[in-house]
């Protein structure tokens, strides 16, 4: 039987060989963490390579995702659908082994990692989801949801500020099934980290209310195993296992240096490493005996079959709970959803209310929330301002894991990345709020929401200079157009309660994309619509006001500026001009419509066009053309009551009228 070092060396040399063949990648971390990974995967990790999506699997997150060949080697050796040819295609076009782990490319990869620290945050989200679902669905004798989340993290992950945000919160929440391995090798790209990273990491995490196993020899399987056993025994705290390792372990000349971090070792060093570690096999060759010891398919299928037997008994004992869990895991909304959500949209038009769209969002939660136990809300310390805490909300705490609302604290980036983990787990739809201007803090996590196609709902309120007195530091200017530019991100800037209801309806039905809602602080006027116009809101843009006869000009607006556009067009129409108003709450959805529909709303023959939005203006030239006009912002705002700020920057009815008249 092969030794544990032989099993770990299989990881090392598959990683070395793949990086060498690609002439690109990071061999040092896989070489340094191979012993830790071998113990975790062979002795503890409960998973089934034949079914990577089994609900009760342990989750493995590689937060230091640059070491992706570690994970690919593990998946290949354990028996996932990842062949040796896939490893040979590392970092090549359309391969299943991209440069950093990407959800959807590689069976067994749980989340997309690479931007350091975010995998750690995703792991916190996964652990929260496990805790919440376990409390919601487990019953005596039926521990249906009962798994661990394991994460690997390096110095870079812990230097990133997001690590403080999420690890502080994880300790507060007492996430006892979260176990993180810190690869304490003292090396990053620029060399020895002692020149810029001298934190006392064990004390730091102890202060977060984590259990800490410090000074573990990351190359001693018995020490590693003992640390994991102690971590599992701690039920009310997450655990950090600090593993002292050597980056590039086994490389005679490059181990322990930054030269092994992010480049192929080179043929001469690889030959010397083979000799040093006693690995006599050719590149990409692993002996059958080692493959057999690594193969987790039989064990994994057995573990899952036991769980499936448990679930079958659960279905008999608790049929309604079982049905609800299956519905939620399948990303299906309740049977009454279509009828009730449609009725609410119609009600908003029949019983108009002039409210801020942040308040409209709260009214939507009041209408939709009772139907959706999977909703899990939150806010970055702005619940009262974001209106995210509806009457059915109950705060999630260690003492109340039934809660459906998390007080994230002032942690916008951490909140967003945690929501990615919650969404990825399955069975929950996370939403949370902050001011739109603070989406800057969260942006990279929002980007990964889109890249991973996760149903995360961002409630970004105080969406413009309409914020008023707090001034330019808090007034979002460039944020709306910049977020619209993220591929796969659904964005909505509704103009009233009805459009907000449709935006929420779309966000809850859109299981393959994240959604951003841009919502006002200030009260705005409810618009009148007929049934066809209500139906067309879901198409992203539609004709809200049509003059009698052929339009001479079109004004396009979103959000709080729609009422200004309608008033301006009404004045001009009464004066004998013919102006169409197009409300465009979702530009990306409008762009996806058939050309015939888009042409019916914005016909090419009408070149007299004005766009109005209290945000950076350049985005709108794609709709108005270079001959069109945009009324928006080209600078930061000012501190004053919002109506004064709007007047200061010319976002007024009078200026819209004046601008349109120039076309006549």
XYZ file of C-alpha atoms in Angstrom:
664
model
C 0.000 0.000 0.000
C 1.244 3.464 -0.895
C 2.251 5.817 1.899
C 0.459 9.062 2.655
C 3.439 10.902 1.193
C 2.990 8.946 -2.054
C -0.669 9.953 -2.167
C 0.240 13.594 -1.592
C 3.003 13.420 -4.171
C 0.430 12.426 -6.773
C -1.136 15.850 -6.205
C 2.245 17.540 -6.345
C 3.399 16.055 -9.590
C 0.108 16.312 -11.451
C 0.185 19.990 -10.497
C 3.837 20.430 -11.434
C 3.379 18.690 -14.779
C 0.223 20.608 -15.728
C 1.793 23.972 -14.941
C 4.926 23.017 -16.850
C 2.944 21.908 -19.900
C 0.915 25.122 -19.873
C 4.049 27.138 -19.077
C 1.712 29.093 -16.844
C 0.274 28.696 -13.378
C 1.125 28.410 -9.712
C 2.866 25.187 -8.625
C 4.110 26.344 -5.220
C 0.818 26.251 -3.291
C -0.287 22.795 -4.529
C 3.129 21.450 -3.589
C 2.912 23.059 -0.155
C -0.686 22.129 0.686
C -0.733 18.627 -0.810
C -0.289 16.882 2.547
C -3.150 18.856 4.115
C -5.415 18.141 1.146
C -4.596 14.430 1.223
C -5.602 14.056 4.868
C -8.755 16.130 4.496
C -10.004 14.429 1.345
C -9.144 10.863 2.271
C -10.034 10.899 5.968
C -12.799 13.472 6.417
C -14.454 14.895 3.311
C -17.908 13.414 2.715
C -18.656 13.695 -0.983
C -19.678 11.616 -3.973
C -17.649 12.102 -7.174
C -20.464 10.447 -9.131
C -22.905 13.140 -7.987
C -21.125 16.452 -7.354
C -24.439 18.161 -6.531
C -25.597 15.850 -3.739
C -27.190 18.121 -1.153
C -25.472 16.843 1.982
C -21.919 16.775 0.634
C -19.211 18.596 2.503
C -18.197 21.743 0.637
C -14.559 22.328 -0.271
C -13.548 25.881 -1.180
C -10.156 26.865 -2.552
C -10.039 30.536 -1.594
C -6.411 30.810 -2.701
C -7.660 29.899 -6.153
C -4.396 30.583 -7.961
C -3.400 27.117 -6.731
C -6.185 25.630 -8.850
C -4.143 22.623 -9.925
C -4.370 21.391 -6.342
C -8.138 21.189 -6.695
C -8.068 19.763 -10.213
C -5.616 17.074 -9.110
C -7.838 16.197 -6.141
C -10.950 15.977 -8.297
C -9.202 13.836 -10.890
C -7.702 11.471 -8.340
C -10.946 11.124 -6.367
C -12.866 10.042 -9.456
C -14.754 13.108 -10.650
C -15.460 13.563 -14.342
C -12.086 15.160 -14.928
C -9.700 13.125 -17.050
C -5.933 13.181 -17.327
C -6.412 14.862 -20.708
C -8.365 17.600 -18.942
C -5.392 18.146 -16.654
C -3.084 18.252 -19.658
C -5.310 21.016 -21.077
C -4.780 23.209 -18.010
C -5.308 26.894 -18.816
C -6.188 26.170 -22.445
C -9.190 27.529 -24.351
C -12.519 25.912 -23.384
C -10.845 23.357 -21.131
C -12.409 22.054 -17.918
C -9.314 23.274 -16.057
C -9.175 27.076 -16.327
C -6.471 29.140 -14.655
C -8.593 29.720 -11.550
C -11.470 27.504 -10.413
C -14.698 28.484 -12.168
C -18.149 27.247 -11.296
C -19.694 25.456 -14.258
C -16.447 24.427 -15.931
C -15.223 21.709 -13.606
C -17.347 19.068 -11.839
C -16.758 19.417 -8.116
C -15.786 23.094 -8.102
C -18.250 24.773 -5.749
C -17.579 28.455 -6.421
C -15.454 30.633 -8.665
C -12.352 31.739 -6.791
C -9.213 33.694 -7.550
C -9.905 37.215 -6.257
C -8.341 36.540 -2.885
C -10.534 36.355 0.193
C -13.807 35.907 -1.651
C -13.732 32.118 -1.475
C -13.372 32.477 2.283
C -16.459 34.717 2.255
C -18.345 32.230 0.089
C -17.486 29.553 2.633
C -19.059 31.655 5.386
C -22.193 31.926 3.246
C -22.261 28.182 2.658
C -21.951 27.563 6.396
C -24.779 30.010 7.119
C -26.988 28.231 4.593
C -26.197 24.843 6.123
C -27.058 26.131 9.598
C -30.298 27.771 8.488
C -31.549 24.839 6.404
C -30.623 22.351 9.112
C -32.698 24.289 11.635
C -35.561 24.629 9.184
C -35.758 21.064 7.878
C -34.024 18.668 10.289
C -36.235 16.774 12.698
C -35.453 14.280 15.494
C -33.894 11.224 13.867
C -33.546 13.047 10.538
C -30.332 15.067 10.281
C -31.004 15.708 6.638
C -28.782 18.772 6.314
C -25.588 18.012 8.213
C -22.348 18.842 6.469
C -19.131 20.802 6.896
C -17.635 23.606 4.863
C -13.867 23.382 4.501
C -11.817 26.210 3.008
C -8.172 26.620 2.094
C -6.785 30.148 2.397
C -3.372 31.731 2.098
C -1.572 34.841 3.283
C -3.131 36.849 0.477
C -6.654 35.880 1.508
C -5.984 37.002 5.061
C -4.414 40.265 3.963
C -7.512 41.198 1.969
C -9.900 43.332 4.016
C -12.835 41.084 3.170
C -11.282 38.388 5.375
C -11.794 40.623 8.404
C -15.376 41.411 7.422
C -16.493 37.822 6.999
C -14.401 36.089 9.643
C -15.490 38.569 12.283
C -19.117 37.871 11.383
C -18.564 34.098 11.228
C -17.230 34.128 14.778
C -20.159 36.215 15.977
C -22.549 33.742 14.369
C -20.779 30.737 15.911
C -20.561 28.761 12.661
C -19.229 25.543 14.131
C -19.237 23.626 10.842
C -16.831 26.012 9.128
C -13.196 24.879 9.173
C -10.518 26.962 7.458
C -6.941 25.871 6.755
C -4.450 28.734 6.669
C -1.458 28.001 4.458
C 1.142 29.817 6.539
C 4.112 29.592 4.185
C 5.343 33.168 4.620
C 5.705 33.778 0.884
C 3.723 35.803 -1.646
C 4.525 37.141 -5.103
C 6.832 39.879 -3.820
C 8.750 37.561 -1.525
C 8.784 37.021 2.222
C 5.597 38.498 3.687
C 7.341 39.557 6.896
C 7.954 42.910 5.255
C 4.239 43.677 4.945
C 2.226 41.101 6.874
C 3.179 40.687 10.518
C -0.257 40.092 12.040
C -0.531 37.632 14.893
C -3.052 35.566 12.983
C -3.954 33.098 15.758
C -4.684 35.963 18.167
C -6.598 37.806 15.474
C -8.936 34.873 14.899
C -9.245 34.087 18.589
C -10.501 37.657 19.020
C -13.148 36.904 16.380
C -14.442 34.064 18.597
C -12.853 31.343 16.471
C -11.303 28.158 17.757
C -7.675 28.230 16.627
C -5.243 25.375 16.127
C -1.907 27.182 15.865
C 1.476 25.991 14.690
C 0.337 22.774 12.991
C 2.999 21.103 10.851
C 1.384 21.162 7.415
C 3.564 18.297 6.226
C 2.790 15.928 9.128
C -0.363 13.893 8.388
C -0.863 12.945 12.028
C -0.651 16.558 13.181
C -3.071 17.614 10.466
C -5.497 14.830 11.307
C -5.388 15.656 15.004
C -6.115 19.328 14.325
C -9.130 18.445 12.187
C -10.466 16.115 14.869
C -10.220 18.917 17.429
C -11.969 21.299 15.024
C -14.866 18.903 14.524
C -15.245 18.559 18.289
C -15.872 22.313 18.618
C -19.564 22.813 17.848
C -20.120 26.504 18.603
C -17.203 28.209 16.865
C -15.599 28.148 13.435
C -12.045 26.837 13.414
C -8.840 28.160 11.885
C -6.094 25.559 11.488
C -2.797 27.390 11.019
C -0.551 25.101 9.005
C 3.150 25.864 8.715
C 4.103 24.775 5.212
C 6.883 25.195 2.688
C 5.800 26.674 -0.626
C 7.115 24.519 -3.464
C 7.713 21.644 -1.025
C 10.207 19.162 -2.460
C 11.829 21.421 -5.042
C 15.523 21.390 -4.082
C 16.355 24.905 -5.296
C 13.032 26.761 -5.351
C 11.147 25.505 -2.281
C 10.468 28.239 0.228
C 10.964 31.023 -2.321
C 8.684 33.299 -4.333
C 10.133 31.765 -7.517
C 7.950 28.695 -6.966
C 4.787 30.769 -6.489
C 3.595 31.767 -9.939
C 5.689 30.173 -12.665
C 6.555 26.747 -14.009
C 9.502 25.188 -12.202
C 11.363 24.306 -15.385
C 12.487 20.897 -16.602
C 15.727 20.788 -14.620
C 14.043 21.665 -11.301
C 11.217 19.206 -11.955
C 13.725 16.421 -12.581
C 15.496 17.312 -9.353
C 12.173 17.396 -7.488
C 11.289 13.919 -8.765
C 14.577 12.633 -7.454
C 14.221 14.473 -4.165
C 10.720 13.108 -3.462
C 11.322 9.663 -4.917
C 8.715 10.035 -7.693
C 10.078 8.095 -10.642
C 6.997 8.243 -12.855
C 6.769 10.091 -16.157
C 4.778 13.324 -16.464
C 1.033 12.824 -15.871
C 1.550 9.180 -14.884
C 0.075 7.999 -11.573
C 0.451 4.330 -10.572
C -2.740 2.273 -10.460
C -2.237 1.501 -6.780
C -2.295 5.190 -5.948
C -5.369 5.752 -8.112
C -7.142 2.930 -6.267
C -6.374 4.421 -2.881
C -7.582 7.838 -3.995
C -10.764 6.663 -5.717
C -13.702 7.935 -3.625
C -16.541 6.840 -5.893
C -17.546 3.660 -4.087
C -17.321 5.235 -0.653
C -19.099 8.373 -1.849
C -21.954 6.450 -3.448
C -22.379 4.448 -0.275
C -22.556 7.605 1.847
C -25.076 9.198 -0.485
C -27.173 6.004 -0.649
C -27.403 6.028 3.144
C -28.592 9.614 2.944
C -31.105 8.800 0.195
C -32.536 6.062 2.423
C -32.818 8.603 5.222
C -34.516 11.064 2.877
C -37.029 8.446 1.734
C -38.002 7.841 5.368
C -38.118 11.619 5.884
C -40.551 11.949 2.968
C -42.904 9.518 4.676
C -42.586 11.105 8.104
C -42.585 14.749 6.980
C -44.036 14.885 3.449
C -44.737 18.621 3.382
C -41.245 19.547 4.519
C -39.709 17.135 2.023
C -41.788 18.585 -0.796
C -40.814 22.134 0.127
C -37.121 21.260 0.297
C -37.249 19.574 -3.099
C -39.086 22.545 -4.605
C -36.523 24.988 -3.303
C -33.518 22.919 -4.353
C -35.054 22.660 -7.827
C -35.353 26.483 -7.902
C -39.095 26.324 -8.370
C -41.445 28.930 -6.939
C -44.638 27.923 -5.115
C -47.711 26.932 -7.114
C -49.560 30.103 -6.140
C -46.700 32.361 -7.196
C -47.813 33.252 -10.721
C -51.355 34.151 -9.827
C -50.576 36.018 -6.602
C -47.605 37.961 -7.933
C -49.580 39.012 -11.007
C -52.472 40.090 -8.814
C -50.137 42.224 -6.715
C -48.744 43.969 -9.784
C -52.277 44.747 -10.943
C -53.201 45.956 -7.455
C -50.362 48.478 -7.466
C -51.953 50.077 -10.507
C -55.519 49.873 -9.237
C -54.566 51.347 -5.861
C -51.791 53.841 -6.713
C -49.403 55.085 -4.056
C -46.868 57.882 -4.388
C -43.923 56.422 -2.504
C -40.146 56.247 -2.736
C -39.144 53.130 -4.610
C -37.220 51.951 -1.535
C -40.608 51.967 0.228
C -42.175 50.347 -2.830
C -39.569 47.587 -2.479
C -40.664 47.012 1.121
C -44.291 46.768 -0.027
C -43.208 44.140 -2.551
C -41.489 42.151 0.189
C -44.683 42.332 2.236
C -46.616 40.925 -0.728
C -44.142 38.318 -1.962
C -42.362 37.352 1.267
C -45.175 35.291 2.836
C -45.112 32.998 -0.213
C -41.355 32.463 -0.141
C -39.794 30.870 2.955
C -36.562 30.639 0.956
C -36.079 34.419 1.091
C -33.123 35.359 3.297
C -32.662 39.081 3.742
C -30.230 41.494 5.246
C -28.582 44.878 5.121
C -25.180 46.407 5.731
C -26.359 48.280 8.826
C -28.998 50.225 6.874
C -32.153 48.156 7.358
C -34.326 51.153 8.165
C -33.005 53.112 5.205
C -33.006 50.247 2.707
C -36.477 49.071 3.821
C -35.284 45.469 3.603
C -36.694 44.385 6.979
C -40.327 43.496 6.271
C -42.913 42.364 8.833
C -42.095 38.690 8.332
C -38.407 39.202 9.002
C -36.761 37.499 11.951
C -33.109 38.081 12.773
C -30.759 35.124 12.285
C -28.481 34.609 15.310
C -26.651 31.676 16.926
C -29.613 31.355 19.280
C -32.167 31.679 16.479
C -30.977 29.893 13.363
C -34.612 29.923 12.177
C -34.152 33.609 11.370
C -34.532 34.800 7.802
C -32.708 38.116 8.126
C -29.042 38.777 8.833
C -27.654 41.988 10.270
C -24.429 42.043 8.268
C -23.058 45.158 9.934
C -21.027 47.654 7.925
C -19.590 44.984 5.644
C -20.793 45.651 2.081
C -18.139 43.543 0.345
C -18.379 40.707 2.839
C -22.186 40.773 2.714
C -22.226 40.439 -1.059
C -19.692 37.609 -1.178
C -21.467 35.798 1.664
C -24.700 36.011 -0.330
C -22.917 34.323 -3.238
C -22.168 31.412 -0.918
C -25.738 31.291 0.403
C -27.148 31.267 -3.115
C -24.659 28.652 -4.283
C -25.602 26.293 -1.460
C -29.141 25.980 -2.758
C -32.504 26.187 -1.044
C -32.337 29.919 -0.284
C -32.665 33.197 -2.187
C -30.533 35.888 -0.536
C -31.203 39.607 -0.825
C -29.646 42.501 1.033
C -29.323 46.245 0.883
C -26.990 49.183 1.139
C -26.741 52.631 -0.439
C -25.966 52.472 -4.156
C -22.785 54.487 -3.712
C -21.412 51.718 -1.501
C -21.790 49.191 -4.302
C -18.206 50.298 -4.992
C -17.162 48.371 -1.893
C -19.131 45.331 -3.046
C -18.433 45.477 -6.761
C -16.065 42.545 -7.161
C -18.503 40.248 -5.380
C -21.339 41.557 -7.560
C -19.178 40.755 -10.570
C -18.649 37.198 -9.317
C -22.402 36.853 -8.704
C -22.832 37.437 -12.419
C -19.923 35.217 -13.416
C -21.284 32.347 -11.311
C -24.891 33.039 -12.428
C -26.166 33.116 -8.864
C -29.605 34.362 -7.846
C -28.510 37.142 -5.524
C -30.696 40.240 -5.183
C -28.972 43.538 -4.433
C -31.212 46.279 -3.048
C -29.268 49.480 -3.746
C -31.183 52.454 -2.382
C -30.499 56.232 -2.313
C -29.707 55.855 -5.970
C -28.719 59.351 -7.135
C -28.347 63.018 -6.273
C -31.870 62.535 -4.912
C -30.072 61.495 -1.735
C -29.748 65.202 -1.096
C -28.161 66.558 2.055
C -25.564 63.825 2.626
C -23.800 65.249 -0.393
C -21.444 63.979 -3.092
C -19.711 61.324 -0.969
C -23.052 59.538 -0.721
C -24.651 60.502 -4.032
C -24.275 57.788 -6.661
C -23.217 59.225 -10.024
C -21.263 56.676 -12.081
C -22.596 53.589 -10.338
C -25.716 52.818 -12.359
C -24.055 52.814 -15.805
C -20.996 50.985 -14.515
C -23.101 48.193 -13.026
C -25.093 47.949 -16.260
C -21.823 47.103 -17.995
C -21.291 43.877 -16.019
C -22.233 40.943 -18.297
C -25.042 38.768 -16.962
C -26.171 41.250 -14.304
C -29.852 42.159 -14.422
C -30.333 45.819 -13.478
C -33.573 47.644 -12.659
C -34.280 51.297 -11.933
C -38.063 51.380 -11.465
C -40.035 54.617 -11.584
C -42.857 53.719 -9.174
C -44.515 50.947 -7.191
C -45.751 49.058 -10.250
C -42.367 48.919 -11.919
C -40.798 47.946 -8.581
C -43.286 45.091 -8.241
C -42.340 43.835 -11.706
C -38.638 44.221 -10.900
C -39.001 42.088 -7.767
C -41.137 39.594 -9.662
C -38.436 39.260 -12.297
C -35.645 39.001 -9.719
C -37.421 36.171 -7.907
C -38.134 34.296 -11.132
C -34.644 34.827 -12.556
C -32.799 31.842 -11.101
C -29.711 32.144 -13.311
C -28.730 35.778 -12.774
C -28.148 38.241 -9.976
C -30.318 41.355 -9.920
C -29.471 44.914 -8.892
C -32.297 47.281 -7.990
C -31.609 51.009 -7.965
C -34.158 52.613 -5.663
C -34.916 56.175 -4.639
C -34.786 57.811 -1.257
C -37.341 60.437 -2.289
C -41.052 59.952 -2.899
C -42.052 59.789 -6.569
C -45.319 59.848 -8.451
C -47.191 56.689 -9.424
C -47.732 56.520 -13.196
C -50.923 55.385 -14.898
C -50.848 52.457 -17.320
C -53.181 50.183 -19.214
C -52.923 46.394 -19.151
C -50.621 46.251 -22.173
C -48.221 48.754 -20.662
C -48.108 46.773 -17.411
C -47.298 43.657 -19.432
C -44.524 45.478 -21.312
C -42.698 46.563 -18.147
C -41.200 43.068 -18.073
C -39.631 43.802 -21.480
C -37.311 46.334 -19.887
C -38.524 49.386 -21.802
C -41.918 50.429 -23.098
C -44.005 53.359 -24.238
C -45.430 55.017 -21.149
C -46.897 58.135 -22.770
C -47.903 58.406 -26.420
C -49.061 61.598 -28.144
C -51.909 61.702 -30.598
C -50.456 61.019 -34.012
C -46.894 60.284 -35.103
C -44.308 61.255 -32.437
C -41.808 63.938 -33.396
C -39.463 63.220 -30.517
C -38.793 60.622 -27.836
C -37.697 61.180 -24.270
C -36.288 58.152 -22.447
C -36.116 58.127 -18.662
C -35.688 55.841 -15.669
C -36.527 55.914 -11.988
C -37.255 59.263 -10.400
C -36.745 61.078 -13.686
C -39.706 59.394 -15.389
C -42.204 61.704 -13.727
C -40.165 64.690 -14.912
C -40.165 63.343 -18.458
C -43.920 62.712 -18.372
C -44.642 66.227 -17.134
C -42.371 67.786 -19.752
C -43.872 65.735 -22.575
C -47.389 66.509 -21.395
C -46.639 70.240 -21.529
C -45.252 69.973 -25.042
C -48.067 67.761 -26.260
C -50.605 70.259 -24.975
C -48.704 72.936 -26.890
C -49.115 71.011 -30.150
C -45.865 69.071 -30.237
C -45.805 65.301 -30.256
C -43.505 63.679 -27.711
C -43.352 60.011 -26.727
C -42.105 58.992 -23.265
C -40.291 55.687 -22.948
C -39.738 54.326 -19.469
C -36.745 52.006 -19.461
C -36.404 50.402 -16.017
C -34.102 47.641 -17.289
C -31.768 48.421 -20.168
C -30.261 44.942 -20.318
C -33.669 43.276 -20.626
C -34.764 45.793 -23.249
C -31.618 45.034 -25.246
C -32.547 41.325 -25.203
C -35.932 41.930 -26.842
C -36.609 41.106 -30.464
C -35.559 43.784 -32.934
C -39.182 44.271 -33.969
C -40.195 45.205 -30.432
C -37.206 47.488 -29.862
C -37.954 49.223 -33.141
C -41.577 49.723 -32.112
C -40.457 51.512 -28.957
C -37.474 53.415 -30.382
C -38.045 53.613 -34.152
C -34.966 54.595 -36.112
C -36.943 57.151 -38.089
C -37.306 59.299 -34.958
C -33.872 60.791 -34.384
C -34.995 63.577 -32.066
C -34.257 61.870 -28.754
C -33.487 62.934 -25.217
C -32.493 60.650 -22.321
C -32.889 61.760 -18.724
C -31.207 60.091 -15.758
C -29.599 61.547 -12.640
C -26.394 59.621 -13.259
C -23.359 59.733 -15.546
C -24.705 60.526 -18.968
C -22.430 58.791 -21.489
C -24.206 55.424 -21.280
C -27.337 56.810 -22.925
C -25.805 57.725 -26.278
C -26.331 54.115 -27.375
C -30.079 54.926 -27.360
C -30.221 58.582 -28.393
C -27.361 58.571 -30.923
C -24.667 61.194 -31.257
C -27.252 63.727 -32.437
C -29.420 63.126 -29.399
C -29.212 64.856 -26.046
C -28.636 63.451 -22.561
C -29.664 65.264 -19.411
C -27.633 63.761 -16.617
C -24.483 64.196 -14.563
C -20.940 64.920 -15.702
C -19.563 65.715 -12.254
C -20.127 64.868 -8.604
C -23.155 66.246 -6.779
C -23.668 68.796 -4.032
C -24.938 68.787 -0.464
C -28.428 70.342 -0.299
C -32.100 69.333 -0.222
C -32.624 67.056 -3.213
C -34.910 69.426 -5.130
C -32.251 72.111 -4.936
C -29.620 69.660 -6.160
C -31.795 68.630 -9.112
C -32.236 72.297 -10.051
C -28.516 72.938 -9.661
C -27.707 70.323 -12.281
C -30.570 71.026 -14.651
C -32.469 67.807 -14.162
C -35.808 69.562 -14.260
C -39.015 69.658 -16.252
C -38.101 73.073 -17.644
C -34.729 71.865 -18.926
C -36.271 68.772 -20.505
C -38.839 70.990 -22.267
C -36.127 73.382 -23.430
C -33.928 70.544 -24.691
C -36.793 68.936 -26.625
C -37.820 72.254 -28.180
C -34.434 72.478 -29.863
C -35.524 69.592 -32.082
C -38.706 71.307 -33.268
